[in-house]
Each structure stands twice: as structure tokens, then as C-alpha cells.
Amino acid sequence: MKKALITGISGQDGSYLAEYLLGLGYEVWGLVRREPASIRWLEPVRQRVEFVYGDMRDAESLGVAFQKAWPDEVYNLAGQVFVPTSWEFPSETFDINVGGVARLLQIIERTKPDTRFYQASSSEMVGNFDGAMDERVPLRPTSPYGVSKLAAHRLVEVYRARKVFAVGGILFNHESPRRGPEMVTRKITRAAATWVAGDHTPLRLGNLDARRDWGFAGDYVRAMHAMLQAAAPNDYVIGTGVSHSVRDFLQEVITSLHELGLRDRAPRSIEEWVQVDPRFLRTGEIHDLRADPSRAKKELSWHPTVNFKELVRMMVKADLEVVTEPVTRP
Ligand code: GDP
């Protein structure tokens, strides 16, 4: 039985990956910073996961966790993931996102160099680029978060040159009902559910014209696993190949509400629902991110299974269920 250690197991991707690997028969170990209060999404598989304490900023705790798990594969999904927070706390973002990777790679090389390492690299490394992005585009990040991801990605490359099987998955935005509520998609679907429940406070957003290639996180964790099973370590771009604007996302949410029979309770228009608030506009905004995942499709046989419309609907339905109570009140 193969053993996997997942950092960031309590987050969106960690929970989907844990479910996927357990389904494949893996023994799954999860690195956690504190006792399982934040383990909500893992509840269904909690009994089947071994939890070990560790903090990405603390080499000793990572070393101890690694010794206990003694994994065949490490999936590094822990990190400070929110771009605006990286402007508020750039050095902490670096310590976790870059220092953490340096610590893990050093532990692997020194103690068990045949362990395979997956790094959650990001489309934010690319910065502004015209057109679909493959693995060869120049990387010019525009935020401390993007720079931290690029530094970690380069570390993966230099350890790979030293024969560690280490890969960077350049994942474009991936969402689900488990997405953090600060990210724009989940912020919108939660607000939609609140509106339907009768609270008509306007939704305050930033740049409605920003475009992202939004896919389903459950699809993307399959790509992570596939990268570590390949014959040789390589970096891959993972995305759907289609981008939409924040405005498109809002419109699709309204359409989903109509299709779910909630036309009367849905916002009548984006204008009625949303107010642009300059506080949410960004320095170093990336205007359009769109993946060209051809290499992953060809070499890993990876394909996304959930399209934009299905993703929006899935998220809207899940958030409506959370606020069903007020909806059914007279
Ligand atoms: P990111 O691509 O990793 O930064 O993911 P986000 O979901 O945080 O942001 C996606 C895009 O939505 C960015 O271009 C943001 O500028 C834009 N956006 C517009 N309004 C908001 C908002 O209120 N919150 C967030 N998080 N993003 C917003």
C-alpha cells in the first residue's frame, strides 16, 4: 500500500485529494497545525486519515511528521493562498509558501530521496499574458503571492536537477463548494444564497471584468496524482482552456437560480445585486488567465469533467442548502 503525506489537507484541494487517494487504496497522512476544528470537509473520511502535527514554518515539526508518515509521495498543498493577504503579509507568505517547500525538499533529499514531491504551483506565477498559457510562457508574477509561488517552483526545478522526483502543477483557478469564502466565486455563490433567503444587502465586489479559467477542484486533484505516477518528473499546466469574467460568473449564478425554480427570489439583474467597491480592486491585477492544458491531456490523459455552467450550478446549489432554513420560513 502506497503512503501519501498531504500538507494543507484541511483545505479544499487537500480534502478532495485525500478522498481520491483513499479511493485508490493509499494510506493517507495529513499534516495539520492544530486539532481538527478546521477539518470540516474531511469529516466523511476522518477515521481513515492519519493526522500528524506540523507547521510549514518549522523544520523540526516537518521532520518529525515526515519520519512518522515515511511517505512514498508528498503533496504540498499548504500555503497562504489569497493574493490580497500576500500584500498585507508578504514575508509570512514567503516563509510559508517558499520556506515550507525548501524545508520539505531538504528533508526528502536528506532522509528518503525516493519520495516523490508534488508542489502546488499556480497560474498567478505567469502574470499578465495574452492568450492561452502552456508550460513555456515567461513567468512574470505581479503580487507577493505570485512571486512566492514562482520561487517555490524554481526550488522544485533545482531539486529535480539533483534527482529528486519533484514536480510543479501549474494549476489555474479551481473552485468547488469547499472553496474559501474570500475567493470571488464562493463569495458570489454565498451571497446569492443569502439574497434568496431575503437579505438584499448589495454584494460588494472589485473588478468585474477580470477573467479567470475556472475549473472544478475535484478534477484537478486527479492531475496532481497523475503527475507523480509519470515515468519522469515534469511540470504541467492544468486548466479548462476557457476563461470567463467575474461578470459572466454573476450572470451564470442568476441563470442557475432561474433554472432551480427561484426566479422570484433571485436578484433581477447584476446592477440590482452588485456594487463595485474600490477596496476590492487590486494592485497588480491580472486581467485574464487562461490555460492551454494540451500537454497534460496528451501525456497524463487528464481531462476536466465539469464545465463552467456545471461548476456554477454545483456551487449555487451547495450554498442554497446551507441557508435553506430562512428560505423556507414564511
Ligand atoms: P485569484 O485569481 O487567485 O486572485 O482568485 P480570486 O477568486 O481571489 O480572484 C479572482 C478575480 O476576481 C481577481 O481578478 C479579482 O480581482 C476579481 N475580484 C473582483 N471582485 C473580487 C472580490 O470581491 N473578491 C475577490 N477575491 N476577488 C475579486
Short mmCIF file of C-alpha atoms and ligand atoms in Angstrom, two decimals:
data_model
loop_
_atom_site.label_atom_id
_atom_site.label_comp_id
_atom_site.label_asym_id
_atom_site.label_seq_id
_atom_site.Cartn_x
_atom_site.Cartn_y
_atom_site.Cartn_z
CA MET A 1 0.00 0.00 0.00
CA LYS A 2 1.42 3.39 -1.02
CA LYS A 3 1.66 6.15 1.57
CA ALA A 4 0.95 9.80 0.84
CA LEU A 5 1.53 12.80 3.07
CA ILE A 6 -0.68 15.80 2.26
CA THR A 7 0.12 19.24 3.63
CA GLY A 8 -2.89 21.56 3.66
CA ILE A 9 -5.18 18.54 3.98
CA SER A 10 -7.97 20.51 5.63
CA GLY A 11 -8.34 22.88 2.66
CA GLN A 12 -10.39 22.48 -0.48
CA ASP A 13 -7.79 20.62 -2.54
CA GLY A 14 -6.46 18.60 0.39
CA SER A 15 -9.87 17.18 1.17
CA TYR A 16 -10.62 16.21 -2.44
CA LEU A 17 -7.16 14.69 -2.83
CA ALA A 18 -7.50 12.70 0.42
CA GLU A 19 -10.81 11.24 -0.80
CA TYR A 20 -9.31 10.41 -4.18
CA LEU A 21 -6.17 8.74 -2.80
CA LEU A 22 -8.14 6.74 -0.22
CA GLY A 23 -10.31 5.52 -3.10
CA LEU A 24 -7.15 4.33 -4.86
CA GLY A 25 -6.13 2.36 -1.77
CA TYR A 26 -3.50 4.75 -0.41
CA GLU A 27 -2.64 5.16 3.25
CA VAL A 28 -3.20 8.89 3.69
CA TRP A 29 -1.39 11.06 6.20
CA GLY A 30 -2.41 14.66 6.74
CA LEU A 31 -0.29 17.45 8.15
CA VAL A 32 -2.31 19.71 10.44
CA ARG A 33 -1.38 22.73 12.51
CA ARG A 34 -3.96 22.24 15.19
CA GLU A 35 -6.57 19.86 16.39
CA PRO A 36 -9.29 19.06 13.91
CA ALA A 37 -11.69 22.03 14.31
CA SER A 38 -10.96 23.08 10.75
CA ILE A 39 -11.42 19.62 9.38
CA ARG A 40 -14.98 20.09 8.23
CA TRP A 41 -14.62 18.85 4.66
CA LEU A 42 -12.70 15.82 5.82
CA GLU A 43 -15.41 14.66 8.19
CA PRO A 44 -16.57 11.79 5.93
CA VAL A 45 -13.05 10.30 5.70
CA ARG A 46 -11.66 11.49 9.01
CA GLN A 47 -11.42 8.00 10.53
CA ARG A 48 -9.36 6.78 7.58
CA VAL A 49 -6.75 9.56 7.64
CA GLU A 50 -3.73 9.64 9.97
CA PHE A 51 -3.13 13.16 11.23
CA VAL A 52 0.32 14.43 12.16
CA TYR A 53 1.17 17.80 13.65
CA GLY A 54 3.37 20.12 11.65
CA ASP A 55 3.85 23.76 10.75
CA MET A 56 5.30 24.76 7.37
CA ARG A 57 7.40 27.43 9.15
CA ASP A 58 9.02 24.92 11.50
CA ALA A 59 11.56 22.49 10.03
CA GLU A 60 11.69 20.31 13.12
CA SER A 61 7.96 19.65 13.19
CA LEU A 62 8.02 18.84 9.47
CA GLY A 63 10.93 16.44 10.02
CA VAL A 64 9.07 14.61 12.78
CA ALA A 65 5.89 14.41 10.71
CA PHE A 66 7.83 13.07 7.74
CA GLN A 67 9.53 10.39 9.89
CA LYS A 68 6.16 9.23 11.20
CA ALA A 69 4.44 9.12 7.83
CA TRP A 70 7.53 7.94 5.87
CA PRO A 71 5.63 8.67 2.67
CA ASP A 72 6.16 7.50 -0.90
CA GLU A 73 4.55 10.72 -2.11
CA VAL A 74 4.26 14.21 -0.62
CA TYR A 75 1.59 16.61 -1.89
CA ASN A 76 2.41 20.13 -0.78
CA LEU A 77 -0.92 21.94 -0.79
CA ALA A 78 -0.37 24.06 2.32
CA GLY A 79 0.13 27.74 1.81
CA GLN A 80 -1.06 31.28 2.12
CA VAL A 81 -3.29 31.33 -0.95
CA PHE A 82 -5.02 34.70 -1.01
CA VAL A 83 -3.44 37.40 -3.19
CA PRO A 84 -4.59 40.46 -1.12
CA THR A 85 -3.29 38.84 2.09
CA SER A 86 0.10 38.48 0.42
CA TRP A 87 0.28 42.29 0.14
CA GLU A 88 -0.55 42.63 3.83
CA PHE A 89 1.81 39.89 4.95
CA PRO A 90 4.47 39.40 2.27
CA SER A 91 7.18 37.96 4.50
CA GLU A 92 4.85 35.47 6.19
CA THR A 93 3.59 34.49 2.74
CA PHE A 94 7.18 33.79 1.72
CA ASP A 95 8.04 31.93 4.89
CA ILE A 96 5.13 29.53 4.38
CA ASN A 97 5.00 29.29 0.59
CA VAL A 98 8.74 29.25 -0.16
CA GLY A 99 10.42 28.37 3.14
CA GLY A 100 7.99 25.49 3.63
CA VAL A 101 8.92 23.98 0.28
CA ALA A 102 12.64 24.42 0.97
CA ARG A 103 12.21 22.63 4.30
CA LEU A 104 10.27 19.73 2.81
CA LEU A 105 12.64 19.25 -0.13
CA GLN A 106 15.66 19.25 2.16
CA ILE A 107 14.06 16.66 4.42
CA ILE A 108 13.26 14.46 1.41
CA GLU A 109 16.73 14.71 -0.10
CA ARG A 110 18.44 14.02 3.21
CA THR A 111 16.28 11.23 4.57
CA LYS A 112 14.27 9.50 1.84
CA PRO A 113 15.28 10.76 -1.61
CA ASP A 114 12.99 8.34 -3.47
CA THR A 115 9.91 10.16 -2.11
CA ARG A 116 8.06 11.91 -4.94
CA PHE A 117 7.08 15.54 -4.35
CA TYR A 118 4.14 17.48 -5.78
CA GLN A 119 4.22 21.26 -5.46
CA ALA A 120 1.05 23.34 -5.84
CA SER A 121 2.36 25.88 -8.30
CA SER A 122 -0.06 28.46 -9.65
CA SER A 123 -1.20 30.40 -12.69
CA GLU A 124 -0.52 33.54 -10.63
CA MET A 125 3.18 32.94 -11.44
CA VAL A 126 2.50 33.85 -15.04
CA GLY A 127 1.21 37.39 -14.52
CA ASN A 128 -0.36 39.21 -17.45
CA PHE A 129 -0.05 37.32 -20.69
CA ASP A 130 -2.09 37.48 -23.86
CA GLY A 131 -3.62 34.18 -24.88
CA ALA A 132 -3.67 30.63 -23.55
CA MET A 133 -0.74 29.68 -21.35
CA ASP A 134 1.25 26.50 -21.66
CA GLU A 135 4.33 25.36 -19.74
CA ARG A 136 6.68 27.53 -21.83
CA VAL A 137 5.26 31.01 -21.23
CA PRO A 138 7.51 33.50 -19.43
CA LEU A 139 6.73 33.81 -15.73
CA ARG A 140 6.25 37.42 -14.57
CA PRO A 141 4.21 37.47 -11.37
CA THR A 142 2.62 40.71 -10.18
CA SER A 143 1.97 40.06 -6.47
CA PRO A 144 3.97 38.78 -3.49
CA TYR A 145 1.84 35.65 -3.69
CA GLY A 146 2.80 35.10 -7.35
CA VAL A 147 6.47 35.72 -6.62
CA SER A 148 6.38 33.27 -3.70
CA LYS A 149 4.85 30.59 -5.93
CA LEU A 150 7.48 31.25 -8.59
CA ALA A 151 10.33 30.97 -6.07
CA ALA A 152 8.93 27.66 -4.82
CA HIS A 153 8.53 26.46 -8.41
CA ARG A 154 12.19 27.25 -9.10
CA LEU A 155 13.23 25.36 -5.97
CA VAL A 156 11.38 22.34 -7.31
CA GLU A 157 13.39 22.66 -10.54
CA VAL A 158 16.74 22.81 -8.79
CA TYR A 159 15.97 19.80 -6.61
CA ARG A 160 14.75 17.97 -9.71
CA ALA A 161 18.17 18.65 -11.24
CA ARG A 162 19.58 16.92 -8.14
CA LYS A 163 17.49 13.82 -8.96
CA VAL A 164 14.58 14.32 -6.58
CA PHE A 165 11.32 13.38 -8.36
CA ALA A 166 9.71 16.79 -7.83
CA VAL A 167 7.01 18.41 -9.99
CA GLY A 168 5.11 21.69 -10.05
CA GLY A 169 1.48 21.54 -11.09
CA ILE A 170 0.65 24.93 -12.63
CA LEU A 171 -3.00 24.90 -11.67
CA PHE A 172 -5.36 27.58 -12.86
CA ASN A 173 -8.20 28.69 -10.58
CA HIS A 174 -10.14 25.72 -9.30
CA GLU A 175 -13.28 26.01 -7.27
CA SER A 176 -15.94 23.94 -5.56
CA PRO A 177 -18.47 24.22 -2.73
CA ARG A 178 -15.42 23.85 -0.44
CA ARG A 179 -13.66 26.97 -1.78
CA GLY A 180 -12.64 29.58 0.80
CA PRO A 181 -15.31 32.29 1.17
CA GLU A 182 -12.81 35.09 0.43
CA MET A 183 -12.29 33.91 -3.16
CA VAL A 184 -14.57 35.62 -5.65
CA THR A 185 -16.55 32.57 -6.82
CA ARG A 186 -17.55 31.42 -3.37
CA LYS A 187 -18.12 34.98 -2.20
CA ILE A 188 -20.67 35.28 -5.02
CA THR A 189 -22.44 31.95 -4.54
CA ARG A 190 -22.75 32.52 -0.79
CA ALA A 191 -24.13 35.99 -1.40
CA ALA A 192 -26.63 34.54 -3.88
CA ALA A 193 -27.93 32.15 -1.25
CA THR A 194 -28.27 34.97 1.28
CA TRP A 195 -30.14 37.09 -1.26
CA VAL A 196 -32.54 34.23 -1.99
CA ALA A 197 -33.09 33.92 1.76
CA GLY A 198 -34.34 37.51 1.79
CA ASP A 199 -31.27 39.55 2.77
CA HIS A 200 -30.93 42.09 -0.04
CA THR A 201 -27.74 43.79 1.11
CA PRO A 202 -25.76 44.62 -2.05
CA LEU A 203 -22.80 42.40 -2.82
CA ARG A 204 -19.59 44.44 -2.85
CA LEU A 205 -17.01 43.32 -5.38
CA GLY A 206 -13.94 44.70 -7.12
CA ASN A 207 -13.06 44.28 -10.79
CA LEU A 208 -15.99 42.64 -12.60
CA ASP A 209 -14.05 42.46 -15.88
CA ALA A 210 -11.26 40.21 -14.55
CA ARG A 211 -11.25 36.88 -16.36
CA ARG A 212 -10.23 33.52 -14.96
CA ASP A 213 -10.11 29.93 -16.19
CA TRP A 214 -12.31 28.38 -13.51
CA GLY A 215 -12.38 24.59 -13.21
CA PHE A 216 -13.59 22.09 -10.62
CA ALA A 217 -11.12 21.23 -7.83
CA GLY A 218 -12.26 17.59 -7.77
CA ASP A 219 -11.00 17.22 -11.34
CA TYR A 220 -7.68 18.90 -10.60
CA VAL A 221 -6.57 16.57 -7.78
CA ARG A 222 -6.57 13.69 -10.29
CA ALA A 223 -3.95 15.61 -12.26
CA MET A 224 -1.78 16.01 -9.16
CA HIS A 225 -1.73 12.26 -8.64
CA ALA A 226 -1.12 11.55 -12.33
CA MET A 227 1.95 13.84 -12.34
CA LEU A 228 3.58 11.75 -9.61
CA GLN A 229 2.89 8.48 -11.47
CA ALA A 230 4.55 9.63 -14.71
CA ALA A 231 7.76 7.99 -15.90
CA ALA A 232 9.69 11.25 -15.49
CA PRO A 233 9.08 14.39 -13.41
CA ASN A 234 7.68 17.32 -15.37
CA ASP A 235 5.65 20.46 -14.77
CA TYR A 236 2.14 20.62 -16.22
CA VAL A 237 -0.43 23.33 -16.81
CA ILE A 238 -3.88 22.30 -15.58
CA GLY A 239 -6.98 24.24 -16.55
CA THR A 240 -10.06 24.04 -18.76
CA GLY A 241 -8.81 26.24 -21.62
CA VAL A 242 -11.80 28.59 -21.32
CA SER A 243 -11.90 31.85 -19.37
CA HIS A 244 -14.89 33.85 -18.12
CA SER A 245 -15.22 37.23 -16.44
CA VAL A 246 -16.46 37.84 -12.91
CA ARG A 247 -19.49 39.42 -14.60
CA ASP A 248 -20.08 36.17 -16.55
CA PHE A 249 -19.92 34.28 -13.25
CA LEU A 250 -22.54 36.59 -11.70
CA GLN A 251 -24.82 36.19 -14.72
CA GLU A 252 -24.46 32.41 -14.65
CA VAL A 253 -25.39 32.40 -10.95
CA ILE A 254 -28.60 34.29 -11.75
CA THR A 255 -29.34 31.85 -14.60
CA SER A 256 -28.76 28.90 -12.24
CA LEU A 257 -31.21 30.36 -9.73
CA HIS A 258 -33.81 30.64 -12.50
CA GLU A 259 -33.20 27.05 -13.56
CA LEU A 260 -33.56 25.93 -9.97
CA GLY A 261 -37.04 27.48 -9.89
CA LEU A 262 -36.02 30.53 -7.83
CA ARG A 263 -36.65 33.27 -10.40
CA ASP A 264 -38.86 35.21 -7.96
CA ARG A 265 -36.22 35.25 -5.25
CA ALA A 266 -33.17 35.79 -7.45
CA PRO A 267 -31.61 39.22 -7.99
CA ARG A 268 -33.32 40.76 -11.03
CA SER A 269 -30.02 41.91 -12.51
CA ILE A 270 -26.32 42.28 -11.74
CA GLU A 271 -26.93 46.05 -11.36
CA GLU A 272 -29.54 45.47 -8.66
CA TRP A 273 -27.35 42.96 -6.84
CA VAL A 274 -23.74 44.18 -7.04
CA GLN A 275 -21.91 47.36 -6.08
CA VAL A 276 -18.34 47.92 -7.17
CA ASP A 277 -16.27 48.76 -4.11
CA PRO A 278 -12.79 50.21 -4.77
CA ARG A 279 -11.50 48.43 -1.66
CA PHE A 280 -11.65 45.18 -3.62
CA LEU A 281 -9.75 46.49 -6.64
CA ARG A 282 -6.20 45.14 -6.80
CA THR A 283 -2.70 46.46 -7.28
CA GLY A 284 -1.05 44.26 -9.88
CA GLU A 285 -4.38 42.90 -11.09
CA ILE A 286 -4.10 40.02 -13.54
CA HIS A 287 -6.74 40.68 -16.17
CA ASP A 288 -7.07 37.35 -17.88
CA LEU A 289 -5.81 33.87 -17.08
CA ARG A 290 -6.46 31.02 -19.49
CA ALA A 291 -4.74 27.66 -19.61
CA ASP A 292 -3.56 25.58 -22.51
CA PRO A 293 -3.59 22.13 -20.87
CA SER A 294 -2.64 20.24 -24.06
CA ARG A 295 0.45 18.66 -22.56
CA ALA A 296 -1.44 17.23 -19.56
CA LYS A 297 -4.17 15.94 -21.88
CA LYS A 298 -1.63 14.24 -24.11
CA GLU A 299 0.86 12.91 -21.58
CA LEU A 300 -1.29 12.33 -18.50
CA SER A 301 -4.60 11.60 -20.25
CA TRP A 302 -6.10 14.20 -17.94
CA HIS A 303 -9.37 15.89 -18.90
CA PRO A 304 -11.68 18.15 -16.91
CA THR A 305 -15.19 16.69 -16.47
CA VAL A 306 -17.07 19.73 -15.12
CA ASN A 307 -17.67 22.79 -17.31
CA PHE A 308 -18.27 26.39 -16.21
CA LYS A 309 -22.05 26.13 -16.15
CA GLU A 310 -21.99 22.88 -14.14
CA LEU A 311 -19.45 24.31 -11.71
CA VAL A 312 -21.53 27.42 -11.02
CA ARG A 313 -24.65 25.35 -10.54
CA MET A 314 -22.90 22.94 -8.17
CA MET A 315 -21.66 25.82 -6.01
CA VAL A 316 -25.00 27.64 -6.00
CA LYS A 317 -26.89 24.50 -5.01
CA ALA A 318 -24.49 23.74 -2.17
CA ASP A 319 -24.72 27.26 -0.75
CA LEU A 320 -28.51 27.27 -1.07
CA GLU A 321 -28.59 24.12 1.05
CA VAL A 322 -26.64 25.86 3.81
CA VAL A 323 -29.21 28.65 4.05
CA THR A 324 -32.31 26.56 3.36
CA GLU A 325 -33.69 27.39 6.79
CA PRO A 326 -34.51 31.06 6.15
CA VAL A 327 -35.67 30.25 2.60
CA THR A 328 -38.47 28.03 3.88
CA ARG A 329 -39.53 30.45 6.62
CA PRO A 330 -42.79 32.27 5.85
P1 GDP B 1 -7.12 34.69 -7.70
O1 GDP B 1 -7.20 34.60 -9.19
O2 GDP B 1 -6.29 33.61 -7.10
O3 GDP B 1 -6.71 36.03 -7.20
O4 GDP B 1 -8.63 34.35 -7.18
P2 GDP B 1 -9.79 35.30 -6.58
O5 GDP B 1 -11.03 34.46 -6.59
O6 GDP B 1 -9.38 35.90 -5.27
O7 GDP B 1 -9.92 36.49 -7.63
C1 GDP B 1 -10.26 36.25 -8.97
C2 GDP B 1 -10.51 37.58 -9.68
O8 GDP B 1 -11.71 38.16 -9.19
C3 GDP B 1 -9.40 38.64 -9.45
O9 GDP B 1 -9.08 39.21 -10.69
C4 GDP B 1 -10.07 39.66 -8.56
O10 GDP B 1 -9.60 40.99 -8.76
C5 GDP B 1 -11.52 39.54 -9.00
N1 GDP B 1 -12.45 40.06 -7.99
C6 GDP B 1 -13.38 41.02 -8.18
N2 GDP B 1 -14.01 41.28 -7.04
C7 GDP B 1 -13.49 40.46 -6.08
C8 GDP B 1 -13.76 40.28 -4.71
O11 GDP B 1 -14.61 40.95 -4.10
N3 GDP B 1 -13.03 39.32 -4.05
C9 GDP B 1 -12.08 38.57 -4.69
N4 GDP B 1 -11.42 37.62 -4.01
N5 GDP B 1 -11.79 38.76 -6.00
C10 GDP B 1 -12.49 39.67 -6.69
#
